Amino acid sequence: MEQLCYLGIRDIHEGLTQKQFSAVELVSSFFSHIHDFNPSLNAFITLTEKQALESAVKIDEKIARSHGLNLLEGVPYCLKDLFCTLGIQTTAGSKILEGFLPPYDATSVKRLKAAGGILLGKNTEDEFGHGSSSENTGFSVPRNPWDKKRVAGGSSGGSAVSVASGFSVFALGTDTGGSVRQPASLSGCVGLKPTYGRISRYGVIAMASSLDTVGILARSAEDVAFVLQILAGKDRYDSTLPDVSVPDYGAYLSQDVHGLKVGVPEEYFGEGLEDGVRKAVEQGIDVLKKLGMEVKPVHLPHTKYGVAAYYIICPSEVSANMARYDGIKYGSTAKDAETLMDVYLESRSRGFHPEVKRRIMIGTYALSSGYYDAYYLKAQKIRTLVKQDFEKAFEEVDILAAPVSPTVAFKIGEKTDNPLAMYLNDSLTIPANLAGICALSLPCGFSEGLPVGFQLLGPQFGEDRILQVAHAFQKVTDFHLQHP
Ligand code: GLN
């Protein structure tokens, strides 16, 4: 039954409605696959096997009563452990939240539940999303399914491993500076970071609020589009969502890409880009040409300032968002502390990962009086310039094509002692977050036997376009069909 684990949404829907397999058989085969292979991959903090099987029984009863199914009904998925799930432990990958049972579901989770998706578990990740390799965690480090000595990418590492290894059909992650696209690239699946404000973040534990987005990981662009259709659109609990209508993403997928204009930003192919990555991405661009798309060079001159600006803005917002973890309101408390101040100090110093502490310190410093103008304000000005670069480029082209990560998956432990080297991983993903535009990572080849991702970037609310191109690409290539 292992082959069931690599089916897409459409196939599962067909299989269930035509009674080729039952929902219980489907969910059971996912769990037996997870039990066989996850122990060496560490994709999960929590498995929700009992609840998942109960939901599957209900779906089988519905099929038996010959009621039709919605497209997502019975489809197994996972969540990065940053999404609040009613009564199910939600840790944000941090010991400080161990044992936290949220009293409500995040809006995305609520929508997936209503659509009939079946939650299989909560994924490992970098604490609160702080990282690029999922090594900054209070739990186990997920491993790359193509080479277990290497990182899965981060911070949504466990979610990318789940999808790439057939532990779930799709997963939700979050992308603040690249955390959906980068692990998708390193582990070999599709990862969409939508426009800021396209998907509600209500109930998603905040990292950096002006940058955070909910992202979708799946093996095909088509499946990403199906899930986006369920999640996109206004939510009265999240005031950062503008009233922009939600297109029929499925309808866009089949449209011809012939004649679309693709810009290739020269700045994304500079120093530090591995040859193998460059080659795979260039071959990806050739595929777009063969599909009849018009490719031309463009310039995004402020790209090189992106990382510096991000690592001021992100920690500043992190320092504010982490203030609420005081050892009292949620999760674990230092039980042996004697005074109130000791509760704060002990809970925070034991509960937070060193990377979280580093960001709290940098952010607090950057926001303090006297430094605010020199750092935070300047970083915000750069952010505007990066956004304007994209706006200019999108006056000339429909989408942009570029690498996602300058390298393939690196070895576990290789960069943990060098935060700067770790931060530089995100140089090609961060600009899209600063500008609030949409972007996705798409498997486009292999280098040294490891997957390489191809980044397609679109203007704000241009998800339909990049998904359309990604779908056309996957129709003529088979990188997404290869399994570790
Ligand atoms: N790697 C980046 C960081 O460490 C991005 C993280 C993210 O997108 N959550 O901040």
Coordinates of C-alpha atoms and ligand atoms in Angstrom, one line a residue:
M1 CA 0.0 0.0 0.0
E2 CA 3.1 2.3 0.0
Q3 CA 2.1 3.6 -3.4
L4 CA -1.0 5.2 -1.8
C5 CA 1.3 7.5 0.0
Y6 CA 2.5 9.3 -3.1
L7 CA -0.9 10.0 -4.6
G8 CA -2.0 13.5 -5.3
I9 CA -5.3 15.1 -4.2
R10 CA -7.2 14.4 -7.4
D11 CA -6.2 10.7 -7.4
I12 CA -7.1 10.3 -3.7
H13 CA -10.5 11.8 -4.4
E14 CA -11.1 9.5 -7.3
G15 CA -9.8 6.4 -5.3
L16 CA -12.1 7.2 -2.4
T17 CA -15.2 8.0 -4.4
Q18 CA -14.8 5.0 -6.7
K19 CA -14.1 2.8 -3.7
Q20 CA -10.7 1.6 -4.9
F21 CA -9.6 2.0 -1.2
S22 CA -11.3 3.3 1.9
A23 CA -10.3 6.3 3.9
V24 CA -9.3 4.0 6.8
E25 CA -7.1 2.0 4.5
L26 CA -5.6 5.2 3.1
V27 CA -4.9 6.7 6.5
S28 CA -3.6 3.4 7.9
S29 CA -1.2 3.0 5.0
F30 CA 0.2 6.5 5.7
F31 CA 0.8 5.6 9.3
S32 CA 2.4 2.4 8.5
H33 CA 4.7 4.2 6.1
I34 CA 5.4 6.8 8.8
H35 CA 6.2 4.2 11.4
D36 CA 8.5 2.4 9.0
F37 CA 10.5 5.5 7.8
N38 CA 10.0 8.4 10.2
P39 CA 12.2 7.1 13.0
S40 CA 15.3 7.9 11.0
L41 CA 13.9 11.1 9.6
N42 CA 12.3 12.9 12.6
A43 CA 9.5 14.7 10.7
F44 CA 7.1 14.8 13.6
I45 CA 6.8 16.2 17.2
T46 CA 3.3 14.8 17.6
L47 CA 1.3 12.2 15.7
T48 CA -2.5 12.3 15.7
E49 CA -3.1 8.7 14.7
K50 CA -6.2 8.1 16.8
Q51 CA -8.0 11.3 15.8
A52 CA -7.0 10.7 12.1
L53 CA -8.5 7.2 12.1
E54 CA -11.7 8.4 13.7
S55 CA -12.1 11.0 11.0
A56 CA -11.4 8.4 8.3
V57 CA -14.2 6.2 9.7
K58 CA -16.6 9.1 9.4
I59 CA -15.6 9.6 5.8
D60 CA -16.1 6.0 5.0
E61 CA -19.5 6.1 6.5
K62 CA -20.3 9.1 4.3
I63 CA -19.1 7.2 1.2
A64 CA -21.2 4.2 2.3
R65 CA -24.3 6.4 2.4
S66 CA -23.2 7.3 -1.2
H67 CA -22.9 11.0 -0.4
G68 CA -20.4 12.8 -2.6
L69 CA -17.1 13.9 -1.2
N70 CA -15.5 17.3 -1.4
L71 CA -12.1 17.4 -3.2
L72 CA -10.1 17.6 0.0
E73 CA -12.2 15.1 2.0
G74 CA -10.1 12.3 3.3
V75 CA -6.8 13.8 2.2
P76 CA -4.0 13.4 4.7
Y77 CA -1.9 16.4 5.7
C78 CA 0.4 17.7 8.4
L79 CA 1.1 21.0 10.0
K80 CA 4.3 22.7 11.1
D81 CA 4.0 22.8 14.9
L82 CA 3.4 26.6 14.8
F83 CA -0.3 26.2 14.0
C84 CA -2.6 26.2 16.9
T85 CA -4.7 23.0 17.0
L86 CA -7.6 22.6 19.4
G87 CA -6.6 20.3 22.2
I88 CA -3.5 19.0 20.4
Q89 CA -0.1 19.9 21.7
T90 CA 1.4 22.9 19.9
T91 CA 5.1 23.7 20.7
A92 CA 6.4 26.0 18.0
G93 CA 9.4 23.6 18.2
S94 CA 10.3 25.1 21.6
K95 CA 10.6 23.5 25.1
I96 CA 9.0 26.7 26.5
L97 CA 5.7 25.6 24.9
E98 CA 5.9 21.9 25.6
G99 CA 2.5 20.7 26.8
F100 CA 0.6 23.7 25.5
L101 CA -2.9 22.6 24.4
P102 CA -4.4 25.5 22.4
P103 CA -8.1 26.2 23.2
Y104 CA -8.8 26.9 19.5
D105 CA -7.8 26.0 15.9
A106 CA -5.9 28.5 13.7
T107 CA -8.2 29.7 10.9
S108 CA -6.2 27.6 8.3
V109 CA -6.7 24.5 10.4
K110 CA -10.4 25.3 10.8
R111 CA -10.8 25.7 7.1
L112 CA -8.9 22.4 6.3
K113 CA -11.1 20.6 8.9
A114 CA -14.2 22.0 7.3
A115 CA -13.0 20.8 3.9
G116 CA -12.5 17.3 5.3
G117 CA -8.7 17.1 5.3
I118 CA -7.3 14.6 7.8
L119 CA -4.5 15.8 10.1
L120 CA -1.8 13.2 10.6
G121 CA 0.6 15.1 12.9
K122 CA 2.6 18.2 13.8
N123 CA 6.0 18.6 12.3
T124 CA 9.4 19.4 13.6
E125 CA 10.8 22.8 12.9
D126 CA 13.2 25.5 14.0
E127 CA 12.0 27.1 17.3
F128 CA 9.4 29.7 16.5
G129 CA 10.6 29.5 12.9
H130 CA 14.1 30.9 13.6
G131 CA 16.4 29.2 11.2
S132 CA 17.2 27.7 7.9
S133 CA 18.0 24.1 8.7
S134 CA 15.6 23.0 11.5
E135 CA 18.6 22.5 13.8
N136 CA 17.5 25.3 16.1
T137 CA 14.9 23.1 17.8
G138 CA 14.0 22.0 21.3
F139 CA 13.0 18.6 19.8
S140 CA 14.7 16.3 17.2
V141 CA 16.3 17.6 14.1
P142 CA 14.5 16.4 10.9
R143 CA 16.8 14.7 8.3
N144 CA 17.0 15.1 4.6
P145 CA 15.3 12.1 3.0
W146 CA 17.8 12.1 0.2
D147 CA 20.8 12.0 2.5
K148 CA 20.2 11.6 6.2
K149 CA 23.4 13.2 7.2
R150 CA 22.2 16.4 5.7
V151 CA 19.6 19.0 6.8
A152 CA 16.1 19.1 5.6
G153 CA 16.1 22.8 5.3
G154 CA 14.2 25.1 7.6
S155 CA 12.4 26.3 9.4
S156 CA 9.5 24.2 8.0
G157 CA 11.9 21.2 7.7
G158 CA 9.7 18.5 9.1
S159 CA 6.9 19.6 6.8
A160 CA 9.1 19.4 3.8
V161 CA 10.3 15.9 4.8
S162 CA 6.7 14.8 5.3
V163 CA 5.7 15.7 1.9
A164 CA 8.9 14.6 0.1
S165 CA 8.8 11.2 1.9
G166 CA 5.2 10.4 1.4
F167 CA 4.2 10.9 5.0
S168 CA 1.4 13.3 3.9
V169 CA -0.1 14.7 0.7
F170 CA 0.5 18.2 1.7
A171 CA 1.6 20.3 4.7
L172 CA 1.3 23.8 5.9
G173 CA 4.4 25.7 7.0
T174 CA 5.2 29.3 7.5
D175 CA 7.5 31.5 5.4
T176 CA 8.9 34.7 7.1
G177 CA 12.2 34.8 5.2
G178 CA 12.1 31.6 3.1
S179 CA 11.0 28.9 5.5
V180 CA 8.7 27.2 3.1
R181 CA 10.6 27.6 -0.2
Q182 CA 14.0 26.8 1.2
P183 CA 13.1 23.4 2.8
A184 CA 11.0 22.6 -0.2
S185 CA 14.1 23.2 -2.4
L186 CA 16.5 21.2 -0.2
S187 CA 14.1 18.3 0.4
G188 CA 12.5 18.2 -3.0
C189 CA 8.9 19.3 -3.1
V190 CA 6.9 22.4 -4.1
G191 CA 6.6 25.2 -1.6
L192 CA 4.4 28.3 -2.0
K193 CA 4.9 31.5 0.0
P194 CA 1.8 33.4 -0.9
T195 CA 1.4 37.2 -0.9
Y196 CA 1.5 38.8 2.6
G197 CA -2.2 39.0 3.5
R198 CA -3.5 36.2 1.2
I199 CA -3.9 33.6 3.9
S200 CA -5.1 34.3 7.5
R201 CA -2.4 34.0 10.2
Y202 CA -5.0 33.8 13.0
G203 CA -3.8 31.1 15.4
V204 CA -0.4 30.8 13.8
I205 CA 2.3 31.5 16.5
A206 CA 3.9 34.8 15.5
M207 CA 7.6 35.2 14.6
A208 CA 7.9 38.5 12.8
S209 CA 4.5 39.9 12.2
S210 CA 5.2 42.2 9.2
L211 CA 6.9 39.3 7.3
D212 CA 5.1 36.0 8.4
T213 CA 3.0 34.2 5.8
V214 CA 1.3 30.8 5.9
G215 CA 2.7 28.6 3.1
I216 CA 1.8 25.3 1.4
L217 CA 4.0 22.4 0.6
A218 CA 3.0 19.6 -1.7
R219 CA 4.5 17.4 -4.5
S220 CA 2.6 19.2 -7.3
A221 CA 1.7 22.7 -8.1
E222 CA -1.8 21.4 -8.7
D223 CA -2.2 20.2 -5.1
V224 CA -0.8 23.5 -3.8
A225 CA -3.5 25.3 -5.9
F226 CA -6.3 23.1 -4.5
V227 CA -5.2 23.8 -0.9
L228 CA -4.7 27.6 -1.6
Q229 CA -8.3 27.7 -2.8
I230 CA -9.5 26.5 0.6
L231 CA -7.2 28.8 2.6
A232 CA -7.1 32.1 0.7
G233 CA -9.4 35.0 1.5
K234 CA -10.7 37.2 4.2
D235 CA -10.9 36.2 7.9
R236 CA -12.5 38.5 10.4
Y237 CA -9.9 37.4 13.0
D238 CA -7.0 38.8 10.9
S239 CA -7.1 42.4 10.0
T240 CA -4.0 42.2 7.8
L241 CA -6.0 40.5 5.0
P242 CA -7.1 43.0 2.4
D243 CA -10.4 42.4 0.6
V244 CA -8.9 41.0 -2.6
S245 CA -11.0 38.5 -4.4
V246 CA -9.8 34.9 -4.6
P247 CA -9.5 33.6 -8.2
D248 CA -10.3 30.1 -9.2
Y249 CA -6.8 28.8 -9.1
G250 CA -7.7 25.4 -10.6
A251 CA -9.0 27.2 -13.7
Y252 CA -5.8 29.1 -14.2
L253 CA -3.7 25.9 -14.1
S254 CA -4.8 24.7 -17.5
Q255 CA -4.3 28.0 -19.3
D256 CA -1.6 28.3 -21.9
V257 CA 1.7 29.9 -20.7
H258 CA 2.8 30.6 -24.3
G259 CA 4.0 34.3 -24.6
L260 CA 4.3 35.0 -20.9
K261 CA 7.3 37.1 -20.0
V262 CA 9.9 35.8 -17.6
G263 CA 12.5 38.0 -16.0
V264 CA 15.8 36.5 -14.8
P265 CA 17.3 38.7 -12.1
E266 CA 21.1 38.8 -12.6
E267 CA 21.6 39.6 -8.9
Y268 CA 20.3 36.1 -8.0
F269 CA 23.1 34.4 -9.9
G270 CA 26.1 36.0 -8.1
E271 CA 28.8 34.9 -5.8
G272 CA 28.1 31.8 -3.6
L273 CA 25.8 30.1 -6.0
E274 CA 26.9 26.5 -6.4
D275 CA 27.6 25.4 -10.0
G276 CA 25.2 22.4 -9.7
V277 CA 22.4 24.7 -8.6
R278 CA 23.1 27.2 -11.3
K279 CA 23.0 24.5 -13.9
A280 CA 19.8 23.0 -12.7
V281 CA 18.1 26.4 -12.6
E282 CA 19.4 27.3 -16.1
Q283 CA 17.9 24.1 -17.4
G284 CA 14.7 25.0 -15.7
I285 CA 14.7 28.3 -17.5
D286 CA 15.3 26.4 -20.8
V287 CA 12.1 24.5 -20.1
L288 CA 10.2 27.7 -19.7
K289 CA 11.6 28.8 -23.1
K290 CA 10.5 25.5 -24.7
L291 CA 7.0 26.1 -23.3
G292 CA 6.9 29.3 -25.4
M293 CA 7.7 31.8 -22.7
E294 CA 9.8 34.9 -23.4
V295 CA 12.9 35.1 -21.2
K296 CA 14.8 38.3 -20.6
P297 CA 17.3 39.6 -18.0
V298 CA 16.1 42.1 -15.4
H299 CA 17.7 43.9 -12.5
L300 CA 16.8 44.0 -8.8
P301 CA 19.7 46.2 -7.6
H302 CA 18.9 46.3 -3.9
T303 CA 18.9 42.5 -3.5
K304 CA 22.3 42.6 -1.8
Y305 CA 20.9 44.6 1.1
G306 CA 18.1 42.2 1.8
V307 CA 19.7 40.0 4.3
A308 CA 21.1 42.9 6.4
A309 CA 17.7 44.7 6.4
Y310 CA 15.9 41.4 7.3
Y311 CA 18.1 40.6 10.2
I312 CA 17.3 44.0 11.8
I313 CA 13.5 44.0 11.0
C314 CA 12.9 40.3 11.9
P315 CA 14.7 40.2 15.3
S316 CA 13.1 43.6 16.2
E317 CA 9.6 42.1 15.7
V318 CA 10.8 38.8 17.2
S319 CA 11.9 40.6 20.4
A320 CA 8.4 42.0 20.8
N321 CA 6.6 38.7 19.9
M322 CA 8.7 36.6 22.3
A323 CA 7.9 38.9 25.3
R324 CA 4.6 37.0 26.0
Y325 CA 6.5 33.8 26.9
D326 CA 6.9 34.4 30.6
G327 CA 6.6 30.9 32.0
I328 CA 3.1 31.7 33.3
K329 CA 0.6 32.1 30.5
Y330 CA 1.4 29.1 28.3
G331 CA 3.5 25.9 28.4
S332 CA 6.2 25.0 30.8
T333 CA 7.1 26.9 34.0
A334 CA 10.3 26.7 36.0
K335 CA 8.8 24.9 39.0
D336 CA 11.7 25.4 41.4
A337 CA 11.8 29.2 41.0
E338 CA 11.2 31.1 44.2
T339 CA 10.2 34.6 43.2
L340 CA 8.2 36.0 40.3
M341 CA 11.3 37.4 38.7
D342 CA 13.0 33.9 39.0
V343 CA 10.0 32.3 37.2
Y344 CA 10.5 34.7 34.3
L345 CA 14.3 34.3 34.2
E346 CA 14.4 30.6 34.7
S347 CA 11.5 29.7 32.4
R348 CA 12.9 31.9 29.6
S349 CA 16.5 30.9 29.9
R350 CA 15.7 27.2 30.1
G351 CA 12.9 27.2 27.6
F352 CA 14.4 29.3 24.7
H353 CA 16.9 28.0 22.2
P354 CA 20.2 30.1 22.0
E355 CA 19.1 31.4 18.5
V356 CA 15.8 32.8 20.0
K357 CA 17.8 34.5 22.7
R358 CA 20.2 35.9 20.1
R359 CA 17.3 37.4 18.2
I360 CA 15.7 38.9 21.3
M361 CA 18.9 40.6 22.1
I362 CA 19.6 41.9 18.6
G363 CA 16.0 43.1 18.3
T364 CA 15.9 44.8 21.6
Y365 CA 19.1 46.6 20.8
A366 CA 18.0 47.7 17.4
L367 CA 14.8 49.1 18.8
S368 CA 16.3 50.9 21.7
S369 CA 16.3 54.7 21.8
G370 CA 19.4 56.1 20.0
Y371 CA 19.7 53.1 17.8
Y372 CA 16.2 53.0 16.3
D373 CA 17.0 55.6 13.6
A374 CA 20.4 54.1 12.8
Y375 CA 19.2 50.5 12.4
Y376 CA 15.4 49.9 12.4
L377 CA 14.4 52.9 10.4
K378 CA 17.2 52.5 7.9
A379 CA 16.3 48.8 7.4
Q380 CA 12.7 49.8 6.7
K381 CA 13.9 52.3 4.1
I382 CA 15.8 49.5 2.4
R383 CA 12.7 47.4 2.5
T384 CA 10.9 50.0 0.5
L385 CA 13.7 50.0 -2.1
V386 CA 13.6 46.2 -2.4
K387 CA 9.8 46.4 -2.9
Q388 CA 10.3 49.1 -5.6
D389 CA 12.8 46.9 -7.4
F390 CA 10.1 44.2 -7.8
E391 CA 7.5 46.7 -8.8
K392 CA 9.7 48.0 -11.6
A393 CA 10.5 44.5 -12.8
F394 CA 6.9 43.5 -12.9
E395 CA 6.1 46.4 -15.1
E396 CA 8.2 44.6 -17.8
V397 CA 7.6 40.9 -17.0
D398 CA 4.9 38.6 -15.7
I399 CA 7.0 36.5 -13.4
L400 CA 10.6 36.1 -12.3
A401 CA 12.7 32.9 -12.3
A402 CA 15.7 32.4 -10.0
P403 CA 17.3 29.9 -7.7
V404 CA 15.9 29.4 -4.2
S405 CA 18.9 28.5 -2.2
P406 CA 22.5 29.1 -3.2
T407 CA 23.4 25.6 -2.3
V408 CA 21.9 22.1 -2.0
A409 CA 21.3 20.6 1.5
F410 CA 24.3 21.0 3.7
K411 CA 25.6 18.6 6.4
I412 CA 23.9 18.6 9.8
G413 CA 26.1 20.6 12.1
E414 CA 28.0 22.3 9.3
K415 CA 26.7 25.8 10.0
T416 CA 25.4 25.7 13.6
D417 CA 28.4 27.5 15.0
N418 CA 28.3 30.2 12.4
P419 CA 25.0 32.2 12.5
L420 CA 26.1 34.5 9.7
A421 CA 26.7 31.6 7.3
M422 CA 23.3 30.3 8.2
Y423 CA 21.7 33.7 7.6
L424 CA 23.3 34.0 4.2
N425 CA 21.3 30.9 3.1
D426 CA 18.3 33.1 2.8
S427 CA 19.7 35.8 0.6
L428 CA 17.5 34.7 -2.4
T429 CA 14.3 34.1 -0.5
I430 CA 14.2 37.1 1.9
P431 CA 13.6 39.8 -0.7
A432 CA 10.1 38.4 -1.5
N433 CA 9.2 38.6 2.2
L434 CA 10.4 42.1 2.4
A435 CA 8.3 43.1 -0.6
G436 CA 5.3 41.0 0.4
I437 CA 5.0 39.4 -3.0
C438 CA 4.4 35.7 -3.8
A439 CA 7.0 33.1 -4.7
L440 CA 7.3 29.4 -4.9
S441 CA 10.0 26.7 -5.1
L442 CA 9.7 24.0 -7.6
P443 CA 11.9 20.9 -8.0
C444 CA 14.0 21.4 -11.2
G445 CA 16.8 18.9 -11.0
F446 CA 19.5 17.3 -8.8
S447 CA 23.1 18.2 -8.0
E448 CA 25.3 15.7 -6.2
G449 CA 22.2 13.5 -5.9
L450 CA 20.3 16.2 -3.9
P451 CA 17.3 18.1 -5.1
V452 CA 17.5 21.7 -6.4
G453 CA 14.6 24.1 -6.3
F454 CA 13.7 26.7 -8.9
Q455 CA 12.1 29.9 -7.6
L456 CA 9.2 31.6 -9.5
L457 CA 8.2 35.0 -8.1
G458 CA 5.1 36.9 -8.9
P459 CA 3.6 40.3 -8.0
Q460 CA 1.3 40.7 -5.0
F461 CA -1.7 38.4 -5.4
G462 CA -0.1 36.9 -8.5
E463 CA -0.4 33.3 -7.1
D464 CA -2.5 32.2 -10.1
R465 CA 0.3 33.1 -12.5
I466 CA 3.2 31.4 -10.7
L467 CA 1.1 28.3 -10.1
Q468 CA 0.0 28.2 -13.7
V469 CA 3.7 28.3 -14.9
A470 CA 4.7 25.7 -12.2
H471 CA 2.0 23.4 -13.4
A472 CA 3.0 23.7 -17.0
F473 CA 6.6 23.0 -16.0
Q474 CA 5.6 19.9 -14.1
K475 CA 3.6 18.6 -17.0
V476 CA 6.7 18.3 -19.1
T477 CA 9.2 17.3 -16.4
D478 CA 9.4 14.5 -13.9
F479 CA 11.6 15.8 -11.1
H480 CA 8.5 16.0 -8.8
L481 CA 7.8 12.3 -9.4
Q482 CA 11.1 11.1 -8.1
H483 CA 11.1 9.9 -4.5
P484 CA 13.9 9.6 -2.0
Ligands
GLN1 N1 15.8 31.4 7.9 C1 15.1 32.7 8.1 C2 15.3 33.1 9.5 O1 16.0 32.4 10.2 C3 13.7 32.6 7.7 C4 12.8 31.9 8.7 C5 11.4 31.8 8.3 O2 11.1 32.0 7.2 N2 10.6 31.4 9.3 O3 14.8 34.0 10.0

